Short mmCIF file of C-alpha atoms in Angstrom, two decimals:
data_model
loop_
_atom_site.label_atom_id
_atom_site.label_comp_id
_atom_site.label_asym_id
_atom_site.label_seq_id
_atom_site.Cartn_x
_atom_site.Cartn_y
_atom_site.Cartn_z
CA MET A 1230 81.15 87.97 129.98
CA LYS A 1231 84.84 87.73 130.61
CA TYR A 1232 87.76 89.78 129.41
CA GLU A 1233 91.49 89.31 129.24
CA PHE A 1234 94.32 91.45 127.99
CA LEU A 1235 95.99 89.78 125.03
CA CYS A 1236 98.73 92.45 124.86
CA LYS A 1237 99.66 95.00 127.51
CA ASN A 1238 101.84 98.03 126.97
CA PRO A 1239 101.96 100.42 129.94
CA ASP A 1240 103.51 103.09 127.68
CA SER A 1241 100.53 103.10 125.32
CA LYS A 1242 97.23 104.91 125.85
CA LYS A 1243 95.69 103.11 122.87
CA LEU A 1244 93.37 100.16 123.32
CA ILE A 1245 92.18 97.69 120.71
CA VAL A 1246 88.91 96.21 121.94
CA VAL A 1247 88.12 92.77 120.50
CA PHE A 1248 84.70 91.20 120.86
CA GLY A 1249 85.15 87.56 119.95
CA GLY A 1250 82.53 85.34 118.44
CA PHE A 1251 80.75 82.41 120.02
CA ALA A 1252 83.17 80.01 121.78
CA SER A 1253 86.09 82.45 121.58
CA HIS A 1254 88.90 82.07 124.11
CA PRO A 1255 92.17 83.97 124.69
CA SER A 1256 94.13 80.89 123.58
CA HIS A 1257 92.79 81.48 120.06
CA PHE A 1258 94.78 84.72 119.94
CA SER A 1259 98.08 83.64 121.53
CA HIS A 1260 99.96 84.45 118.31
CA LEU A 1261 98.91 88.11 118.45
CA LYS A 1262 101.56 90.80 118.99
CA SER A 1263 100.93 94.54 119.27
CA ASN A 1264 102.54 97.69 120.60
CA LYS A 1265 99.02 98.78 121.65
CA ASN A 1266 96.98 97.33 124.48
CA VAL A 1267 94.61 94.64 123.23
CA ILE A 1268 91.71 93.29 125.26
CA LEU A 1269 89.41 90.40 124.35
CA PHE A 1270 85.81 90.20 125.54
CA TYR A 1271 84.42 86.68 125.30
CA ASP A 1272 82.32 83.98 127.02
CA TYR A 1273 78.84 85.39 126.57
CA GLU A 1274 77.06 83.59 129.41
CA ASN A 1275 76.22 87.05 130.75
CA PHE A 1276 76.51 90.51 129.27
CA ASP A 1277 77.89 92.55 132.17
CA LEU A 1278 80.49 94.96 130.85
CA ASN A 1279 82.60 95.61 133.93
CA PHE A 1280 85.52 97.44 132.38
CA ASP A 1281 86.60 101.09 132.61
CA PHE A 1282 87.70 102.37 129.22
CA LYS A 1283 88.59 105.84 130.57
CA ALA A 1284 92.25 104.95 131.15
CA PHE A 1285 92.79 104.98 127.38
CA ASP A 1286 92.93 107.96 125.00
CA GLU A 1287 92.18 106.11 121.75
CA LEU A 1288 89.88 103.15 121.30
CA PHE A 1289 89.70 100.82 118.31
CA LEU A 1290 87.07 98.10 117.94
CA ILE A 1291 87.27 94.76 116.17
CA ALA A 1292 84.26 92.46 116.50
CA PHE A 1293 83.76 89.01 115.04
CA SER A 1294 80.56 87.09 114.30
CA MET A 1295 78.13 87.29 117.25
CA GLY A 1296 80.59 89.66 118.91
CA VAL A 1297 79.42 92.28 116.40
CA CYS A 1298 75.90 92.05 117.83
CA VAL A 1299 77.14 92.20 121.43
CA ALA A 1300 79.47 95.14 120.78
CA ASN A 1301 76.67 96.97 118.94
CA ARG A 1302 74.50 96.85 122.05
CA LEU A 1303 77.06 97.30 124.82
CA LEU A 1304 79.48 99.83 123.34
CA LYS A 1305 77.07 102.32 121.77
CA GLU A 1306 78.11 105.11 124.17
CA LEU A 1307 81.85 104.85 123.46
CA HIS A 1308 83.76 106.74 120.79
CA PHE A 1309 86.07 104.61 118.65
CA LYS A 1310 88.69 105.89 116.25
CA GLN A 1311 87.91 102.89 114.03
CA LYS A 1312 85.34 100.08 114.13
CA ILE A 1313 85.76 96.84 112.16
CA ALA A 1314 83.06 94.15 111.94
CA ILE A 1315 84.06 90.71 110.66
CA ASN A 1316 81.46 88.12 109.60
CA GLY A 1317 78.69 89.49 111.80
CA THR A 1318 75.84 91.99 111.90
CA ASN A 1319 74.49 94.45 114.46
CA LEU A 1320 71.39 92.33 114.97
CA GLY A 1321 73.10 88.93 115.03
CA ILE A 1322 69.90 86.95 114.67
CA ASP A 1323 67.43 88.33 112.17
CA LYS A 1324 65.57 87.10 109.10
CA LEU A 1325 67.27 89.67 106.84
CA LYS A 1326 70.23 91.10 108.77
CA GLY A 1327 71.69 88.12 110.58
CA ILE A 1328 71.34 84.41 111.13
CA HIS A 1329 67.72 83.33 110.70
CA SER A 1330 66.29 82.41 114.12
CA THR A 1331 65.19 78.97 112.87
CA ILE A 1332 68.74 78.14 111.80
CA PHE A 1333 70.17 79.43 115.09
CA LYS A 1334 67.66 77.31 117.07
CA LYS A 1335 68.61 74.18 115.11
CA THR A 1336 72.28 74.91 115.78
CA LEU A 1337 71.49 75.24 119.47
CA GLN A 1338 69.46 72.02 119.57
CA ASN A 1339 72.01 69.95 117.66
CA PHE A 1340 75.26 71.51 118.86
CA LYS A 1341 78.22 69.13 119.23
CA LEU A 1342 81.64 70.55 120.01
CA LYS A 1343 83.38 67.89 117.92
CA TYR A 1344 81.46 68.87 114.77
CA PHE A 1345 81.82 72.58 115.53
CA LYS A 1346 85.61 72.19 115.57
CA GLU A 1347 85.56 70.15 112.34
CA VAL A 1348 83.60 72.84 110.50
CA LEU A 1349 85.63 75.66 112.04
CA PHE A 1350 89.08 74.28 111.30
CA GLU A 1351 88.53 71.88 108.40
CA GLU A 1352 91.96 70.57 107.34
CA ARG A 1353 93.81 73.06 109.59
CA LYS A 1354 93.10 71.26 112.88
CA SER A 1355 96.80 70.94 113.67
CA LEU A 1356 97.14 74.75 113.75
CA ALA A 1357 94.51 74.89 116.49
CA LYS A 1358 95.83 72.07 118.66
CA ASP A 1359 96.45 74.43 121.60
CA PHE A 1360 93.07 76.17 121.39
CA ILE A 1361 90.96 75.92 124.51
CA PHE A 1362 87.18 75.50 124.40
CA LYS A 1363 84.66 75.35 127.20
CA ASP A 1364 82.83 72.05 127.63
CA GLU A 1365 79.87 71.32 125.37
CA LYS A 1366 77.24 72.02 128.04
CA SER A 1367 78.70 75.47 128.77
CA LEU A 1368 78.90 76.27 125.07
CA LYS A 1369 75.22 75.39 124.67
CA ILE A 1370 74.42 77.78 127.51
CA GLU A 1371 76.45 80.46 125.75
CA LEU A 1372 74.45 79.85 122.55
CA GLU A 1373 71.18 80.13 124.51
CA LYS A 1374 72.29 83.40 126.10
CA LEU A 1375 73.37 84.81 122.73
CA PHE A 1376 70.02 83.80 121.23
CA ASP A 1377 68.06 85.58 123.96
CA PHE A 1378 70.35 88.62 123.91
CA ALA A 1379 70.21 89.05 120.14
CA LEU A 1380 66.42 88.86 119.99
CA THR A 1381 65.83 91.31 122.85
CA LYS A 1382 65.65 95.02 122.04
CA GLN A 1383 67.12 94.83 118.55
CA GLU A 1384 68.74 98.11 117.52
CA GLU A 1385 71.42 99.07 115.06
CA ASN A 1386 73.57 101.43 117.14
CA LEU A 1387 77.03 101.28 115.65
CA LEU A 1388 78.09 102.35 112.19
CA TRP A 1389 81.12 100.30 111.21
CA ASP A 1390 84.07 101.74 109.29
CA LYS A 1391 84.93 98.39 107.72
CA VAL A 1392 82.87 95.25 107.36
#
């Protein structure tokens, strides 16, 4: 897993923690402005959380899609002032509380970056012209890692303030 600050404010002790969804990249958030510090966690080829949150007094969490599942597992010991989950569940892959494993497997087997972008952006492709994506092979690896991660030790740890 990688992380990158999207906004840095040395005068602020507040941190907005963003767990992006599959295929997220900092370029997807280049429009973002904040007077708080904002950090993006992304690229789920591994799930090592090598970041020290202690430098910040207040933490806020926003997680999207499969990032909800990852945050649920990795951030369960942290206290957040607010937690927002967008289009995701704590389990990620589950027959009732997530994407059915059969559907996720078919996505993994048939994944094509070109079609992923078409579905993601539809008629708004021009707005995403500067978005960066990893190559197709790396994205398939990320999907495999997310699949394995989501199906291992499923627990619902976080209670979200907004979903």
